[in-house]
PDB file of C-alpha atoms in Angstrom:
ATOM      1  CA  MET A  27       0.000   0.000   0.000  1.00  0.00           C
ATOM      2  CA  VAL A  28       1.370   3.399  -0.994  1.00  0.00           C
ATOM      3  CA  MET A  29       1.448   6.170   1.593  1.00  0.00           C
ATOM      4  CA  ASP A  30      -0.533   9.331   1.235  1.00  0.00           C
ATOM      5  CA  MET A  31       1.220  12.636   0.498  1.00  0.00           C
ATOM      6  CA  LYS A  32       1.156  13.725   4.147  1.00  0.00           C
ATOM      7  CA  GLU A  33       3.070  10.592   5.194  1.00  0.00           C
ATOM      8  CA  GLN A  34       5.527  10.939   2.297  1.00  0.00           C
ATOM      9  CA  THR A  35       6.145  14.547   3.302  1.00  0.00           C
ATOM     10  CA  ARG A  36       6.725  13.475   6.902  1.00  0.00           C
ATOM     11  CA  LEU A  37       9.217  10.789   5.844  1.00  0.00           C
ATOM     12  CA  PHE A  38      10.992  13.255   3.556  1.00  0.00           C
ATOM     13  CA  GLU A  39      11.264  15.911   6.275  1.00  0.00           C
ATOM     14  CA  MET A  40      12.481  13.385   8.855  1.00  0.00           C
ATOM     15  CA  ALA A  41      15.142  11.962   6.525  1.00  0.00           C
ATOM     16  CA  GLN A  42      16.296  15.420   5.463  1.00  0.00           C
ATOM     17  CA  ALA A  43      16.557  16.528   9.111  1.00  0.00           C
ATOM     18  CA  ALA A  44      18.488  13.361   9.981  1.00  0.00           C
ATOM     19  CA  ALA A  45      20.957  14.064   7.164  1.00  0.00           C
ATOM     20  CA  VAL A  46      21.682  17.489   8.659  1.00  0.00           C
ATOM     21  CA  ASN A  47      22.866  15.695  11.817  1.00  0.00           C
ATOM     22  CA  ALA A  48      24.949  13.088   9.970  1.00  0.00           C
ATOM     23  CA  TYR A  49      28.543  12.702  11.085  1.00  0.00           C
ATOM     24  CA  ALA A  50      30.456  12.725   7.800  1.00  0.00           C
ATOM     25  CA  PRO A  51      33.754  14.575   8.353  1.00  0.00           C
ATOM     26  CA  TYR A  52      35.676  12.356   5.930  1.00  0.00           C
ATOM     27  CA  SER A  53      33.390  11.955   2.913  1.00  0.00           C
ATOM     28  CA  LYS A  54      31.336  15.121   3.490  1.00  0.00           C
ATOM     29  CA  PHE A  55      28.421  13.049   2.105  1.00  0.00           C
ATOM     30  CA  LYS A  56      25.434  13.280   4.432  1.00  0.00           C
ATOM     31  CA  VAL A  57      22.581  10.784   4.218  1.00  0.00           C
ATOM     32  CA  GLY A  58      19.369  10.482   6.195  1.00  0.00           C
ATOM     33  CA  ALA A  59      16.775   7.725   6.276  1.00  0.00           C
ATOM     34  CA  ALA A  60      13.266   7.582   7.683  1.00  0.00           C
ATOM     35  CA  ILE A  61      11.052   4.559   8.185  1.00  0.00           C
ATOM     36  CA  LYS A  62       7.335   4.076   8.552  1.00  0.00           C
ATOM     37  CA  SER A  63       6.755   0.825  10.422  1.00  0.00           C
ATOM     38  CA  ASN A  64       3.824  -1.494   9.952  1.00  0.00           C
ATOM     39  CA  THR A  65       2.368  -0.030  13.181  1.00  0.00           C
ATOM     40  CA  ASP A  66       2.391   3.461  11.631  1.00  0.00           C
ATOM     41  CA  LYS A  67       5.259   4.733  13.791  1.00  0.00           C
ATOM     42  CA  PHE A  68       8.091   6.756  12.263  1.00  0.00           C
ATOM     43  CA  TYR A  69      11.836   6.459  12.889  1.00  0.00           C
ATOM     44  CA  SER A  70      14.929   8.102  11.432  1.00  0.00           C
ATOM     45  CA  GLY A  71      18.682   7.661  11.275  1.00  0.00           C
ATOM     46  CA  CYS A  72      21.748   9.217   9.686  1.00  0.00           C
ATOM     47  CA  ASN A  73      25.123   8.013   8.493  1.00  0.00           C
ATOM     48  CA  VAL A  74      27.894   8.039  11.092  1.00  0.00           C
ATOM     49  CA  GLU A  75      31.431   7.778   9.757  1.00  0.00           C
ATOM     50  CA  ASN A  76      34.510   6.613  11.593  1.00  0.00           C
ATOM     51  CA  ILE A  77      38.149   7.274  10.784  1.00  0.00           C
ATOM     52  CA  SER A  78      38.417   3.502  10.338  1.00  0.00           C
ATOM     53  CA  TYR A  79      36.182   3.693   7.255  1.00  0.00           C
ATOM     54  CA  PRO A  80      34.651   0.208   7.208  1.00  0.00           C
ATOM     55  CA  VAL A  81      33.158   0.570  10.687  1.00  0.00           C
ATOM     56  CA  GLY A  82      30.896   3.508   9.883  1.00  0.00           C
ATOM     57  CA  THR A  83      27.123   3.145   9.932  1.00  0.00           C
ATOM     58  CA  CYS A  84      24.736   3.821   7.067  1.00  0.00           C
ATOM     59  CA  ALA A  85      21.647   5.976   7.594  1.00  0.00           C
ATOM     60  CA  GLU A  86      19.394   3.011   6.815  1.00  0.00           C
ATOM     61  CA  ALA A  87      21.058   0.924   9.529  1.00  0.00           C
ATOM     62  CA  GLY A  88      20.599   3.768  12.020  1.00  0.00           C
ATOM     63  CA  ALA A  89      16.909   4.106  11.195  1.00  0.00           C
ATOM     64  CA  ILE A  90      16.400   0.350  11.462  1.00  0.00           C
ATOM     65  CA  ALA A  91      18.170   0.309  14.841  1.00  0.00           C
ATOM     66  CA  ALA A  92      15.881   3.123  16.050  1.00  0.00           C
ATOM     67  CA  MET A  93      12.847   1.145  14.841  1.00  0.00           C
ATOM     68  CA  ILE A  94      13.966  -1.988  16.693  1.00  0.00           C
ATOM     69  CA  CYS A  95      14.730   0.059  19.814  1.00  0.00           C
ATOM     70  CA  GLY A  96      11.240   1.565  19.533  1.00  0.00           C
ATOM     71  CA  GLY A  97       9.704  -1.906  19.678  1.00  0.00           C
ATOM     72  CA  ASP A  98       8.802  -2.357  16.020  1.00  0.00           C
ATOM     73  CA  LYS A  99      10.117  -5.132  13.793  1.00  0.00           C
ATOM     74  CA  LYS A 100       8.658  -4.478  10.314  1.00  0.00           C
ATOM     75  CA  ILE A 101       9.335  -1.747   7.756  1.00  0.00           C
ATOM     76  CA  SER A 102       6.350  -0.627   5.748  1.00  0.00           C
ATOM     77  CA  GLU A 103       8.253   2.018   3.754  1.00  0.00           C
ATOM     78  CA  ILE A 104      11.645   3.705   3.938  1.00  0.00           C
ATOM     79  CA  LEU A 105      12.850   6.971   2.440  1.00  0.00           C
ATOM     80  CA  ILE A 106      16.537   7.612   1.830  1.00  0.00           C
ATOM     81  CA  PHE A 107      17.632  11.221   1.424  1.00  0.00           C
ATOM     82  CA  ALA A 108      21.024  12.209   0.036  1.00  0.00           C
ATOM     83  CA  ASP A 109      22.198  15.784   0.166  1.00  0.00           C
ATOM     84  CA  SER A 110      23.197  15.610  -3.495  1.00  0.00           C
ATOM     85  CA  LYS A 111      21.953  16.142  -7.034  1.00  0.00           C
ATOM     86  CA  GLU A 112      22.210  12.426  -7.869  1.00  0.00           C
ATOM     87  CA  LEU A 113      20.055   9.655  -6.464  1.00  0.00           C
ATOM     88  CA  ILE A 114      21.652   7.010  -4.328  1.00  0.00           C
ATOM     89  CA  THR A 115      20.351   3.535  -3.627  1.00  0.00           C
ATOM     90  CA  PRO A 116      21.059   1.540  -0.471  1.00  0.00           C
ATOM     91  CA  CYS A 117      24.316  -0.403  -0.353  1.00  0.00           C
ATOM     92  CA  GLY A 118      24.099  -4.194  -0.530  1.00  0.00           C
ATOM     93  CA  ALA A 119      24.235  -4.648   3.234  1.00  0.00           C
ATOM     94  CA  CYS A 120      21.411  -2.163   3.747  1.00  0.00           C
ATOM     95  CA  ARG A 121      19.333  -3.783   1.004  1.00  0.00           C
ATOM     96  CA  GLN A 122      19.598  -7.025   2.957  1.00  0.00           C
ATOM     97  CA  ARG A 123      18.724  -5.222   6.207  1.00  0.00           C
ATOM     98  CA  ILE A 124      15.633  -3.688   4.606  1.00  0.00           C
ATOM     99  CA  ALA A 125      14.613  -7.081   3.201  1.00  0.00           C
ATOM    100  CA  GLU A 126      15.056  -8.713   6.608  1.00  0.00           C
ATOM    101  CA  PHE A 127      12.711  -6.238   8.294  1.00  0.00           C
ATOM    102  CA  GLY A 128      10.315  -5.859   5.357  1.00  0.00           C
ATOM    103  CA  ASP A 129       8.868  -8.061   2.670  1.00  0.00           C
ATOM    104  CA  ASN A 130       9.097  -8.191  -1.121  1.00  0.00           C
ATOM    105  CA  ASP A 131       6.669  -5.275  -1.426  1.00  0.00           C
ATOM    106  CA  THR A 132       8.413  -2.954   1.033  1.00  0.00           C
ATOM    107  CA  LEU A 133       8.814   0.390  -0.717  1.00  0.00           C
ATOM    108  CA  ILE A 134      12.102   2.254  -0.840  1.00  0.00           C
ATOM    109  CA  HIS A 135      11.765   5.918  -1.782  1.00  0.00           C
ATOM    110  CA  LEU A 136      14.881   7.722  -3.025  1.00  0.00           C
ATOM    111  CA  ALA A 137      15.075  11.472  -2.518  1.00  0.00           C
ATOM    112  CA  THR A 138      17.328  14.459  -3.134  1.00  0.00           C
ATOM    113  CA  LYS A 139      16.933  18.114  -2.221  1.00  0.00           C
ATOM    114  CA  ASN A 140      14.253  18.223  -4.934  1.00  0.00           C
ATOM    115  CA  GLY A 141      12.023  15.656  -3.225  1.00  0.00           C
ATOM    116  CA  ILE A 142      11.233  12.013  -3.901  1.00  0.00           C
ATOM    117  CA  GLN A 143      12.616  11.079  -7.312  1.00  0.00           C
ATOM    118  CA  LYS A 144      12.076   7.338  -7.567  1.00  0.00           C
ATOM    119  CA  SER A 145      10.555   4.429  -5.655  1.00  0.00           C
ATOM    120  CA  TYR A 146      11.334   0.714  -5.789  1.00  0.00           C
ATOM    121  CA  LYS A 147      10.107  -2.424  -4.091  1.00  0.00           C
ATOM    122  CA  ILE A 148      12.923  -4.145  -2.193  1.00  0.00           C
ATOM    123  CA  ALA A 149      12.481  -7.203  -4.439  1.00  0.00           C
ATOM    124  CA  GLU A 150      13.553  -5.018  -7.385  1.00  0.00           C
ATOM    125  CA  LEU A 151      16.739  -3.875  -5.650  1.00  0.00           C
ATOM    126  CA  LEU A 152      17.547  -7.228  -4.045  1.00  0.00           C
ATOM    127  CA  PRO A 153      16.028  -9.941  -6.232  1.00  0.00           C
ATOM    128  CA  SER A 154      17.932 -12.860  -4.695  1.00  0.00           C
ATOM    129  CA  GLY A 155      18.581 -11.773  -1.121  1.00  0.00           C
ATOM    130  CA  PHE A 156      19.212 -14.134   1.740  1.00  0.00           C
ATOM    131  CA  ALA A 157      16.053 -15.617   3.235  1.00  0.00           C
ATOM    132  CA  GLU A 158      15.285 -17.341   6.505  1.00  0.00           C
ATOM    133  CA  PHE A 159      15.884 -21.052   6.540  1.00  0.00           C
TER     134      PHE A 159
END
């Protein structure tokens, strides 16, 4: 089910605000993510870099951690905002995270300063992801 415009606006504003707070002193590339859970609660996260590059945290992972901490376990939709002119998609690890806490129809909205530019179902971005055994 697709969100109404009010919910999309809320996700966009939350992700954009999260990006402002991102800790990105090395790449200078700030990203924010916002989630609507299946219980209609909203969560956000931002990227947090570390001088030891591989141990940084993506915005999507931060938003998912906030969702889990808030007591929810299922993503209904997620919006990823990049403070750039070009769209970004989640990295492979975050695609798997989104799939784990969503389902094949979970929507991923990609946004820039100009608003939501494109939306995908997770199954389109991760067609052969790991599944529970």
